[in-house]
Coordinates of C-alpha atoms and ligand atoms in Angstrom, one line a residue:
X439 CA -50.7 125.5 -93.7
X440 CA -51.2 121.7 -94.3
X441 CA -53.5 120.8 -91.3
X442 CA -54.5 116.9 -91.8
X443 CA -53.4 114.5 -88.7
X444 CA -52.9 111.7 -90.7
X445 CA -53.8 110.4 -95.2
X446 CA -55.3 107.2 -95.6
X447 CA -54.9 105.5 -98.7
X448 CA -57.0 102.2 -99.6
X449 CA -60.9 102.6 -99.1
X450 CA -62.0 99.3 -98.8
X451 CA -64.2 98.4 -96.1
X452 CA -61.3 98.2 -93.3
X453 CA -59.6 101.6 -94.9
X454 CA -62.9 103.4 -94.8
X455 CA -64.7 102.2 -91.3
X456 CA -60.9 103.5 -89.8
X457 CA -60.7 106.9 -91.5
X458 CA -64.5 107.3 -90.0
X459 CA -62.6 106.0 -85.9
X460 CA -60.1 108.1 -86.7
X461 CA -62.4 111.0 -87.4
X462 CA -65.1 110.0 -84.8
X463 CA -61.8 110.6 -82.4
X464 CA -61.1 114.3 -83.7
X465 CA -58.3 113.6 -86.6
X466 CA -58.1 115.3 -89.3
X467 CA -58.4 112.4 -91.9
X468 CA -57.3 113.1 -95.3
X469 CA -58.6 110.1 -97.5
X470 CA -57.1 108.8 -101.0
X471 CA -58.2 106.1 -103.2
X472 CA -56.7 105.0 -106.9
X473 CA -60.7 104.4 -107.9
X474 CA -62.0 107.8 -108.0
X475 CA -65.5 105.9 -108.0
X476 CA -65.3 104.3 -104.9
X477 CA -63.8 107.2 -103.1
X478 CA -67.2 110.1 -103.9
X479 CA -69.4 106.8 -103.1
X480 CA -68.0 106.5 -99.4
X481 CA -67.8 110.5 -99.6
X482 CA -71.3 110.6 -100.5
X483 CA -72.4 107.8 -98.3
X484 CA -70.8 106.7 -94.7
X485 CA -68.5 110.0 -94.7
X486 CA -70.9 112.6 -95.5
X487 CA -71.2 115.4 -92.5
X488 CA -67.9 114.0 -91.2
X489 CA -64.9 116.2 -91.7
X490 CA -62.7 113.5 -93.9
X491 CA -61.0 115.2 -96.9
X492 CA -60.9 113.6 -99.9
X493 CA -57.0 114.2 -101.8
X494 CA -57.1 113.3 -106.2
X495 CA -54.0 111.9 -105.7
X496 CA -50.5 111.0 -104.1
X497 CA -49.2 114.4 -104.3
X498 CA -52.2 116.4 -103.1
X499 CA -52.4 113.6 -100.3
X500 CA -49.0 114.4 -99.1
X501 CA -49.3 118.5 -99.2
X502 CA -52.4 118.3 -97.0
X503 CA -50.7 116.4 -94.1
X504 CA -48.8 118.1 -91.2
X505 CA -44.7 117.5 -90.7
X506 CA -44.0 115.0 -89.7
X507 CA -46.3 113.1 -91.9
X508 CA -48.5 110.2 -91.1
X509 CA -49.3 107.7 -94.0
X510 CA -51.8 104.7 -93.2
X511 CA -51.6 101.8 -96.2
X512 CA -54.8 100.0 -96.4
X513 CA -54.3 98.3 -99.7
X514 CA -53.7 94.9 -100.4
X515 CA -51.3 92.7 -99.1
X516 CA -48.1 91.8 -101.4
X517 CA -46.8 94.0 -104.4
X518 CA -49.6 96.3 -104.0
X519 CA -47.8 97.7 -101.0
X520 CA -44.4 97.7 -103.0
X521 CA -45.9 99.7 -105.6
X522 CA -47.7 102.0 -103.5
X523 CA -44.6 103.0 -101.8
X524 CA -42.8 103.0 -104.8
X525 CA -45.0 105.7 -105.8
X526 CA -45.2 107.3 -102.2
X527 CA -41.7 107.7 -101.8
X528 CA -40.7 111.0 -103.6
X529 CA -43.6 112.8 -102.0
X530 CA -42.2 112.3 -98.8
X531 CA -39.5 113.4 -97.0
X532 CA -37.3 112.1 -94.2
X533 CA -39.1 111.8 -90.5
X534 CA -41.9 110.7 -92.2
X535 CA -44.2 107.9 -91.0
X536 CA -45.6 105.3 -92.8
X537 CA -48.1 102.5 -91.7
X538 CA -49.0 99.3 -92.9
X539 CA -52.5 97.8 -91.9
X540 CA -53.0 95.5 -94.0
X541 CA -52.3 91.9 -93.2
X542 CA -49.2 92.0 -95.1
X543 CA -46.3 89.0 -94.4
X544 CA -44.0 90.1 -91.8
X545 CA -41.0 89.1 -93.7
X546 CA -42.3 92.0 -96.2
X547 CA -42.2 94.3 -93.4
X548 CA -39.1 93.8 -92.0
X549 CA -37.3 94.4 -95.9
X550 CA -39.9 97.2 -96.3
X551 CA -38.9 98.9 -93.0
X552 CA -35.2 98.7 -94.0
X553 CA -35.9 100.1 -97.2
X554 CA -37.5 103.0 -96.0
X555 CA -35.1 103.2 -93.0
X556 CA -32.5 104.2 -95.9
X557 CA -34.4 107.0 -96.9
X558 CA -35.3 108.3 -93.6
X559 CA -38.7 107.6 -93.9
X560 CA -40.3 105.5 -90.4
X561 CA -41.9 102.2 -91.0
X562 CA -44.5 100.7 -89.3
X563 CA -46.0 97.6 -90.3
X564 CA -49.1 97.3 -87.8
X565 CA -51.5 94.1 -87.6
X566 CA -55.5 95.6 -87.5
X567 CA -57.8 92.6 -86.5
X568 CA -61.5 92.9 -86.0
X569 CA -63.4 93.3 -89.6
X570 CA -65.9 95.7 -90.8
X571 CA -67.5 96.5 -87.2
X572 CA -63.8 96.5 -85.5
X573 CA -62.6 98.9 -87.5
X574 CA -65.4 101.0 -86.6
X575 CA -66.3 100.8 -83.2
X576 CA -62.2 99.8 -81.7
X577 CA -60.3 97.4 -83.5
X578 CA -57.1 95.6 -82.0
X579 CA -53.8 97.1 -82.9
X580 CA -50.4 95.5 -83.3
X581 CA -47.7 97.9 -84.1
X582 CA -44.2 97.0 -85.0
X583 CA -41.2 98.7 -86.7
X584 CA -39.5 101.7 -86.3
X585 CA -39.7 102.7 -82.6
X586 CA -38.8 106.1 -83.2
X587 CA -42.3 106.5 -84.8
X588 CA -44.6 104.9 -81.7
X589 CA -44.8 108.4 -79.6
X590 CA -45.9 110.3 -82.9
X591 CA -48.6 107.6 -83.6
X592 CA -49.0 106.4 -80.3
X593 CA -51.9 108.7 -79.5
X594 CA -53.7 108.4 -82.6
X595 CA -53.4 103.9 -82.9
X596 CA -54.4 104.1 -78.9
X597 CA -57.2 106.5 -79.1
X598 CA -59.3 104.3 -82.0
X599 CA -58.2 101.1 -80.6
X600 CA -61.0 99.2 -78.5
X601 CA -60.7 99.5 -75.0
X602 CA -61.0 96.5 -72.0
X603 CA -60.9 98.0 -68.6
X604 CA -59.9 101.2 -69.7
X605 CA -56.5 99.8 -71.0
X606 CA -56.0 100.1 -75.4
X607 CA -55.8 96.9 -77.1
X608 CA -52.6 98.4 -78.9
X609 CA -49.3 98.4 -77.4
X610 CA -46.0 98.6 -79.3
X611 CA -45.5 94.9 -80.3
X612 CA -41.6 95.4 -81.3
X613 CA -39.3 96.2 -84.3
X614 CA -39.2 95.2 -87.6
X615 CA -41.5 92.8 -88.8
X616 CA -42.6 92.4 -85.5
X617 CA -46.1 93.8 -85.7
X618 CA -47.4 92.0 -88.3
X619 CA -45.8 88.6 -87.0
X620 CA -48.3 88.8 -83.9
X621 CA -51.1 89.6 -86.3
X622 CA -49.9 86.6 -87.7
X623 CA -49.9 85.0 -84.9
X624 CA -52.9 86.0 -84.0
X625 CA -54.7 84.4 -87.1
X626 CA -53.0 81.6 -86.5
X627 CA -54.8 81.1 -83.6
X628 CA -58.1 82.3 -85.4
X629 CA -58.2 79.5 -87.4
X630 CA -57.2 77.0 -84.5
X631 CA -60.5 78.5 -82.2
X632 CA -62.6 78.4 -85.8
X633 CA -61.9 74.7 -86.2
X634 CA -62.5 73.9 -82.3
X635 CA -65.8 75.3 -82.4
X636 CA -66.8 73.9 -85.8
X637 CA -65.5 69.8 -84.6
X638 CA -67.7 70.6 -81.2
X639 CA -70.9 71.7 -83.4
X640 CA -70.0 68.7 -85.4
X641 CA -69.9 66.3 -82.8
X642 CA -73.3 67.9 -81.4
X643 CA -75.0 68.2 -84.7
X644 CA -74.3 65.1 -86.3
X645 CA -73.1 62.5 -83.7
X646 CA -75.2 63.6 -80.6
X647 CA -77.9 64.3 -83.3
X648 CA -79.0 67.9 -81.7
X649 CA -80.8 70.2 -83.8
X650 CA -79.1 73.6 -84.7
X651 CA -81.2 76.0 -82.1
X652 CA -80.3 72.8 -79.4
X653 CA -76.5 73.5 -80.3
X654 CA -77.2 77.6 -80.4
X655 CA -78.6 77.7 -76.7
X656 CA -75.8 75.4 -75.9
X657 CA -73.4 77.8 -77.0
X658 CA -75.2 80.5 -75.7
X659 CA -74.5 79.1 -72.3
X660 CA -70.7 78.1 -72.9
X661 CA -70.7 81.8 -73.9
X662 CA -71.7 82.7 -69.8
X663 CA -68.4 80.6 -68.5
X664 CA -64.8 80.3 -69.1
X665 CA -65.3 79.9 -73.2
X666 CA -67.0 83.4 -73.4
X667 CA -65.3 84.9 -76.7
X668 CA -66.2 87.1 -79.8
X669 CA -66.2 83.6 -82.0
X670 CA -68.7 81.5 -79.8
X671 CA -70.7 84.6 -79.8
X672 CA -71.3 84.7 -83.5
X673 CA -71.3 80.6 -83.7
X674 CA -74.9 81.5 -81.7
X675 CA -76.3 83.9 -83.8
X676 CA -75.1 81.8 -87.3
X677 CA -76.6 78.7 -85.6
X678 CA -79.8 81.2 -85.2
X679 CA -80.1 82.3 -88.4
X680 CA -82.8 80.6 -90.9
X681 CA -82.7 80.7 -94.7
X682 CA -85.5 81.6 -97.1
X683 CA -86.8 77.9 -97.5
X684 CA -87.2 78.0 -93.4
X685 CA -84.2 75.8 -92.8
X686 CA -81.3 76.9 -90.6
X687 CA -79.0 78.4 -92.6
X688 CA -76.2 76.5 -91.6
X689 CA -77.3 73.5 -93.4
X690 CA -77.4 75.6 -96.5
X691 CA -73.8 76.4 -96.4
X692 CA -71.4 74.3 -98.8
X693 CA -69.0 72.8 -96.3
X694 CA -65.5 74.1 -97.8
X695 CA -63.6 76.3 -95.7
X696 CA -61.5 79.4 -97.7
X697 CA -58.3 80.7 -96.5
X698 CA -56.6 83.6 -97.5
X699 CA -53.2 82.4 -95.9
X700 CA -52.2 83.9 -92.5
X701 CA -52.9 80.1 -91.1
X702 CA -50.8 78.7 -93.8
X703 CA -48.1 81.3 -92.6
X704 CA -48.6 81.0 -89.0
X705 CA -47.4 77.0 -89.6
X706 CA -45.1 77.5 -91.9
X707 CA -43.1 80.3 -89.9
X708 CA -43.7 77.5 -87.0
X709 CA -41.8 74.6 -89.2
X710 CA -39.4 76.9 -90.1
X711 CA -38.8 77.9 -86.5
X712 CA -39.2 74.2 -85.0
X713 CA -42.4 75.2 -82.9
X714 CA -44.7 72.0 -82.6
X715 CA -47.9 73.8 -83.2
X716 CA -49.7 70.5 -84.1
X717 CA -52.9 71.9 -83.2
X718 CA -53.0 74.9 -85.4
X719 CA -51.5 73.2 -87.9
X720 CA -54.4 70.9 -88.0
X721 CA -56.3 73.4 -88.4
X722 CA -55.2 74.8 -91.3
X723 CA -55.1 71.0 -93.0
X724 CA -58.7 70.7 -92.4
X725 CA -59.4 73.8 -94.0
X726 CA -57.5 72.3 -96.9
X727 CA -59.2 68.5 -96.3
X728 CA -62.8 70.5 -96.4
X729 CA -62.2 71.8 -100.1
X730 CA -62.0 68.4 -101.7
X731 CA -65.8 68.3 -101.0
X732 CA -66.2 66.1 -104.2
X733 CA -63.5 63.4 -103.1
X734 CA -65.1 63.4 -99.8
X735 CA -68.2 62.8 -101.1
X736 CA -66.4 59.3 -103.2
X737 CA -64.5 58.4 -100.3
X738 CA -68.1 58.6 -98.1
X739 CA -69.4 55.9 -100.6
X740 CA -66.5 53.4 -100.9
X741 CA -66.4 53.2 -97.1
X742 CA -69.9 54.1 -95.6
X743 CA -70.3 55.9 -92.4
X744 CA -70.4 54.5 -89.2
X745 CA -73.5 52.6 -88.2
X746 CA -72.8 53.5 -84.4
X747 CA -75.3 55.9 -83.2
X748 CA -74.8 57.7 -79.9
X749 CA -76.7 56.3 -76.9
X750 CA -75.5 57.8 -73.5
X751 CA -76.9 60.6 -71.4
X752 CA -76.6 63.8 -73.7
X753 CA -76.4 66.2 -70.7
X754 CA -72.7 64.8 -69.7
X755 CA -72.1 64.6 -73.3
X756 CA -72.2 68.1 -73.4
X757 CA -70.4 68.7 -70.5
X758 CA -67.8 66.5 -71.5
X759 CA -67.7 68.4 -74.9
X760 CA -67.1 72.0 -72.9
X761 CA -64.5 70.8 -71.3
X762 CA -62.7 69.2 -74.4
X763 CA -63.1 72.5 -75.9
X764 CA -61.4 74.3 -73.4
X765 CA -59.1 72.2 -72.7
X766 CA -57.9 72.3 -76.7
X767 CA -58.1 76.0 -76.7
X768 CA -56.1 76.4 -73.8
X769 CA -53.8 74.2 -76.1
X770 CA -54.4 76.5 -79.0
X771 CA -52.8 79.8 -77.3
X772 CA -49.8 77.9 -75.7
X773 CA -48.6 76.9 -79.0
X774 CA -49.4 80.3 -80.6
X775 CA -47.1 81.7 -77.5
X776 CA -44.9 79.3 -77.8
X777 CA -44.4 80.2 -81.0
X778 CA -43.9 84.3 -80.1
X779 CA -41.0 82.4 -77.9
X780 CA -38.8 80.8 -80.8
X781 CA -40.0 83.9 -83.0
X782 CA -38.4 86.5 -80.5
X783 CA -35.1 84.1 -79.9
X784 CA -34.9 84.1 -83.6
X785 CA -35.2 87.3 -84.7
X786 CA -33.9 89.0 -81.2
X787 CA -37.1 90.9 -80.5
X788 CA -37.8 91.8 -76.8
X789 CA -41.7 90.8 -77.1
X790 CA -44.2 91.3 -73.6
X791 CA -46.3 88.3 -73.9
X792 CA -48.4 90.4 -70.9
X793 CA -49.4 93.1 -73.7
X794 CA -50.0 90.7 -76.4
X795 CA -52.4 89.0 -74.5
X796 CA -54.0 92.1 -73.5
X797 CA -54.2 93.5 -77.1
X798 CA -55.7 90.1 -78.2
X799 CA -58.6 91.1 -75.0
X800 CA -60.9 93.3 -77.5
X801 CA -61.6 94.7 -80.7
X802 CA -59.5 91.4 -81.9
X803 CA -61.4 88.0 -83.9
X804 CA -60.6 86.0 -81.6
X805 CA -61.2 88.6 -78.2
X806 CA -62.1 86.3 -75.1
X807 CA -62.3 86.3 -71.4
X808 CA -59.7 83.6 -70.9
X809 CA -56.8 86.8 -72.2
X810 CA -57.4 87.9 -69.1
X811 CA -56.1 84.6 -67.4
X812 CA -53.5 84.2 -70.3
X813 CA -52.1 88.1 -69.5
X814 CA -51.8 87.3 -65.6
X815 CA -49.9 84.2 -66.0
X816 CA -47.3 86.7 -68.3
X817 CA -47.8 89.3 -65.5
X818 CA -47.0 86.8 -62.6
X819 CA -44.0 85.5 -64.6
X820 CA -42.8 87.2 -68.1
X821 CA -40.3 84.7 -68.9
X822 CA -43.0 81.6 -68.5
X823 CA -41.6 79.0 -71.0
X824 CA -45.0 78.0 -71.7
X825 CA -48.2 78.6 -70.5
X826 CA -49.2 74.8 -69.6
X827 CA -46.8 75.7 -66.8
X828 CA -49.1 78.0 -65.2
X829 CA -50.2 77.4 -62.0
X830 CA -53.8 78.3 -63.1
X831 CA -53.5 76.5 -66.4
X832 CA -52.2 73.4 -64.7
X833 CA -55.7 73.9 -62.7
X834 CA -57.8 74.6 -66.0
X835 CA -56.6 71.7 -67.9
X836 CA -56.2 69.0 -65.1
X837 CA -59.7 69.5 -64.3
X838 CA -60.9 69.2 -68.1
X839 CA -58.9 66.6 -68.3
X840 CA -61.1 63.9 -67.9
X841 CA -64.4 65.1 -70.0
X842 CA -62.0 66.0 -72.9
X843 CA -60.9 62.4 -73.1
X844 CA -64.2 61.5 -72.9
X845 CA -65.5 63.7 -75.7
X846 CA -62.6 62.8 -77.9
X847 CA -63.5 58.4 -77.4
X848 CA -67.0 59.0 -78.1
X849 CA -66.2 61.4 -81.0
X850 CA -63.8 58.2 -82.2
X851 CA -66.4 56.0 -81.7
X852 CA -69.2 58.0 -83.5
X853 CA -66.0 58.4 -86.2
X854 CA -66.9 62.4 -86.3
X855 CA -63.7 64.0 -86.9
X856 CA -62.2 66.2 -84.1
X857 CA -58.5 66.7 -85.7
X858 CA -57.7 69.8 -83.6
X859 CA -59.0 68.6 -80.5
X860 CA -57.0 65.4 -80.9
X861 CA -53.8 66.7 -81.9
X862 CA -54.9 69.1 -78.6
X863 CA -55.0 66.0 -76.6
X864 CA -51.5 64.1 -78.3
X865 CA -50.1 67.3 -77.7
X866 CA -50.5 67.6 -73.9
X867 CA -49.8 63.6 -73.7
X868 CA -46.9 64.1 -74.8
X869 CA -45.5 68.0 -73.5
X870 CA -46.3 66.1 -70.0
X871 CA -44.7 63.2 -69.8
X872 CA -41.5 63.4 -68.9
X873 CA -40.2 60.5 -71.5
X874 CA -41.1 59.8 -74.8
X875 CA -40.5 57.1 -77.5
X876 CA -37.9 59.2 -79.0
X877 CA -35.2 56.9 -77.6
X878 CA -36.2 54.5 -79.8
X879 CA -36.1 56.8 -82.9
X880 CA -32.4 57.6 -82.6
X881 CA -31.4 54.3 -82.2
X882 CA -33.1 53.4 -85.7
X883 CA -31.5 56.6 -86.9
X884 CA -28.0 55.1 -85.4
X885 CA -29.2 51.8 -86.6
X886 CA -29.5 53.1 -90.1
X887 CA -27.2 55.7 -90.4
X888 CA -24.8 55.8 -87.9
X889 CA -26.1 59.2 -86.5
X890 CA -25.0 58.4 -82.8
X891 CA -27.3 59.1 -79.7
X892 CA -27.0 60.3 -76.5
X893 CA -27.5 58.6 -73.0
X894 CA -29.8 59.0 -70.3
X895 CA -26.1 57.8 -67.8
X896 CA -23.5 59.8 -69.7
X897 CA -24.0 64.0 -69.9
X898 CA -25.9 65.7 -72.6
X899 CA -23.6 66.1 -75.6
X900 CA -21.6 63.1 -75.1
X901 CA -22.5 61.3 -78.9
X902 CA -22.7 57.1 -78.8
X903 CA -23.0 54.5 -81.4
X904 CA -23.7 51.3 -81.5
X905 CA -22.6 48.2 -84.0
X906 CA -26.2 47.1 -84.3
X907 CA -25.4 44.5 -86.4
X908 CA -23.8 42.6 -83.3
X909 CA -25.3 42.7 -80.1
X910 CA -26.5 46.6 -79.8
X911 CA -23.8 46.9 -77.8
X912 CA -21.6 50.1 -78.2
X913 CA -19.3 50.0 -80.4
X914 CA -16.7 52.3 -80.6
X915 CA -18.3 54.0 -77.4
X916 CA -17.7 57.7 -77.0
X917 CA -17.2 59.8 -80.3
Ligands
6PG1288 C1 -59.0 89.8 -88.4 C2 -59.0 88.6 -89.3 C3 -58.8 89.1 -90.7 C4 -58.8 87.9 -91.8 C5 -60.1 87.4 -92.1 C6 -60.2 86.2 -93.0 O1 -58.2 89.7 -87.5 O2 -59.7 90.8 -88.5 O3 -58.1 87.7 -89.0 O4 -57.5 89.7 -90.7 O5 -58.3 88.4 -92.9 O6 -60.8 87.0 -90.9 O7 -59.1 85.3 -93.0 P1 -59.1 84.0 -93.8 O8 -59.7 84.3 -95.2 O9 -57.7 83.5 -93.9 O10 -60.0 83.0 -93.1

């Protein structure tokens, strides 16, 4: 009688840390692993005196596993997964359910749950944030897909995830490609809170001239407040850390920024979907901007730096900082949510913004106090249209309002780059005020090409052009 709970296949460092969860929480875990090598290493090491069982290949894999089976994929994103399955598929038979951890495109997940859909096999493609030590200890879990498989897995995904007041940071996310589109998501914001932090270091380090451990304790104390989150966390022990030669680490580091893509995706899937998430975007573009290290370095001699040095009272400085930072992070999470919004209307997925927020709470890269407040305001309302609309986020940012302007002239002055918490700041300028310069953008567009525009006095709809030649006076009126 086949008696494993679930086969894991993929043991790189997320695929082995979850088959030892898995096992920690009384699964039987039957492990495979194309490299033969790598699998009697993480037998002989991390798994030893655990009760994993190690399968040759597909077909002994899929014998050991209980009816219905459970498959989790933690292989590569992209054809790695096709061929995988490719290869899965005639050992399995219909009722089955397979997973997808990796970090795979959500567009592959929704063809790959049809696919499998066809041969009655249940596809999940699930989101895993946290790294190495998530995995382990409780990582954050986004499943989406086939509903039909969420009570089989439910206990297994719930049971490993991390935990915040009791509550699993795992719910089921929605079908299809759903899932991994909040992972996406998710990333998304990532990079948005990675770039925050690093223009606020920046500011501190180089144009408030504080010395790494300065910037460390400082974070260490946002880290008691409203900012407390996995990420400013670690930005205090990396700011810590000293090299060999006795010099912070941090000024060892080569300043370009890798990406492996789930930013690039998050803002293209936001283009695509006509989200403005300016800030994000930015932050995937200075990723990008940070690689061309060499160009930098000729632009920084055919221009100079600025000569301005900072001269003010560095206490407020710093508070002003804070409150910029929170203010743009606020920003940060109402434009990932914004964009769940226009993802759900598009692809006519029923999403809870409530449980999002609370899987993001733990386990997750970007984990923070402020999901709390963020799965309230989706409590106290579901169908908020965005979160700057929340009575405590109109609080939050009204009252950072002032030091993030602040921060953001002196960092202009000081010419230190803060292109997230600008585009932040342009952002709320403009979701606030009730009327923009776009009026005078579709007159040039009626100017030039005769597109038409509408008109605060006439109803929504109503299309009028003008002969702009003459006086800019209508001229054939209604259309
Ligand atoms: C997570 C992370 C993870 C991501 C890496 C690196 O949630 O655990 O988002 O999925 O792959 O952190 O991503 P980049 O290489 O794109 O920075």
């Amino acid at each position: 009688m086949p008696s494993g709970d679930i086969g894991l296949i993929g043991l790189g460092v997320m695929g082995q840390n979850l088959a030892l969860n898995m096992n920690d929480h009384g699964f039987a875990v039957v492990v495979h692993n194309r490299s033969r090598e790598r699998m009697d290493r993480f037998l002989q090491g991390p798994a030893q005196g655990t009760e994993i069982i190690p399968a040759d290949d597909l077909p002994t894999l899929c014998a050991a596993l209980r009816r219905p089976r459970k498959l989790l994929l933690m292989v590569r994103a992209g054809d790695a997964v096709d061929q995988l399955l490719a290869r899965l598929l005639p050992q399995l038979e219909p009722g089955d359910i397979v997973v997808d951890g990796g970090n795979s495109h959500f567009a592959d997940s929704e063809r790959r749950y049809h696919e499998l859909a066809a041969h009655g096999i249940r596809f999940v493609g699930c989101g895993i944030s946290g790294g190495e030590e998530g995995a382990r200890r409780g990582p954050s879990v986004m499943p989406g897909g086939d509903v039909l498989a969420w009570p089989e897995l439910r206990p297994l995904l719930q049971s490993i995830a991390a935990k915040v007041d009791g509550v699993p940071c795992c719910q089921w996310v929605g079908p299809g490609g759903a899932g991994h589109y909040v992972k996406m998501v998710h990333n998304g914001i990532e990079y948005a809170d990675m770039q925050l932090i690093s223009e606020a270091y920046h500011l501190m380090r180089v144009g408030l001239g504080m010395t790494p451990e300065q910037i460390k304790d400082t974070f260490l104390q946002w880290n008691r407040g409203a900012l407390e989150s996995y990420l400013i966390e670690i930005t205090a022990h990396v700011l810590g850390q000293m090299d060999s030669n006795g010099v912070p680490l941090i000024d060892n580091i080569l300043d370009a920024a890798k990406q492996k893509g789930t930013g690039k995706w998050t803002s293209i899937s936001a283009l695509e979907l006509g989200a403005p998430l300016s800030l994000i975007d930015e932050a995937v573009f200075a990723r990008y901007l940070s690689t061309r290290k060499e160009e930098r370095q000729h632009a920084q001699t055919a221009y100079s730096l600025s000569s301005v040095a900072f001269s003010g009272d560095l206490h407020s400085a710093v508070a002003h900082l804070h409150d910029a930072l929170y203010a743009s992070k606020i920003i940060a999470y109402a434009q990932g949510f914004m964009l769940l919004r226009e993802a759900a209307q598009a692809y006519r997925w029923t999403l809870s913004y409530r449980d999002i927020a609370l899987t993001w709470r733990g386990g997750c890269i970007i984990r923070s106090r402020f999901l709390n407040n963020i799965g309230e305001a989706f409590a106290n309302h579901p169908q908020l249209r965005n979160l700057l609309l929340d009575d405590y986020f109109v609080r939050q940012v009204s009252g950072a309002e002032p030091g993030w302007r602040q921060a953001l002239r002196l960092a202009i002055e000081l010419g230190i780059p803060v292109p997230a918490m600008a585009a932040g700041l342009s952002f709320f300028d403009s979701y606030r005020r009730g009327r923009l310069p776009a009026n005078l953008i579709q007159a040039q567009r009626d100017y030039f090409g005769a597109h038409g525009y509408e008109r605060i006095d006439r109803p929504r709809g109503e299309v009028h052009h003008s002969d702009w030649s003459r006086s800019g006076e209508p001229a054939s009126g209604e259309e």
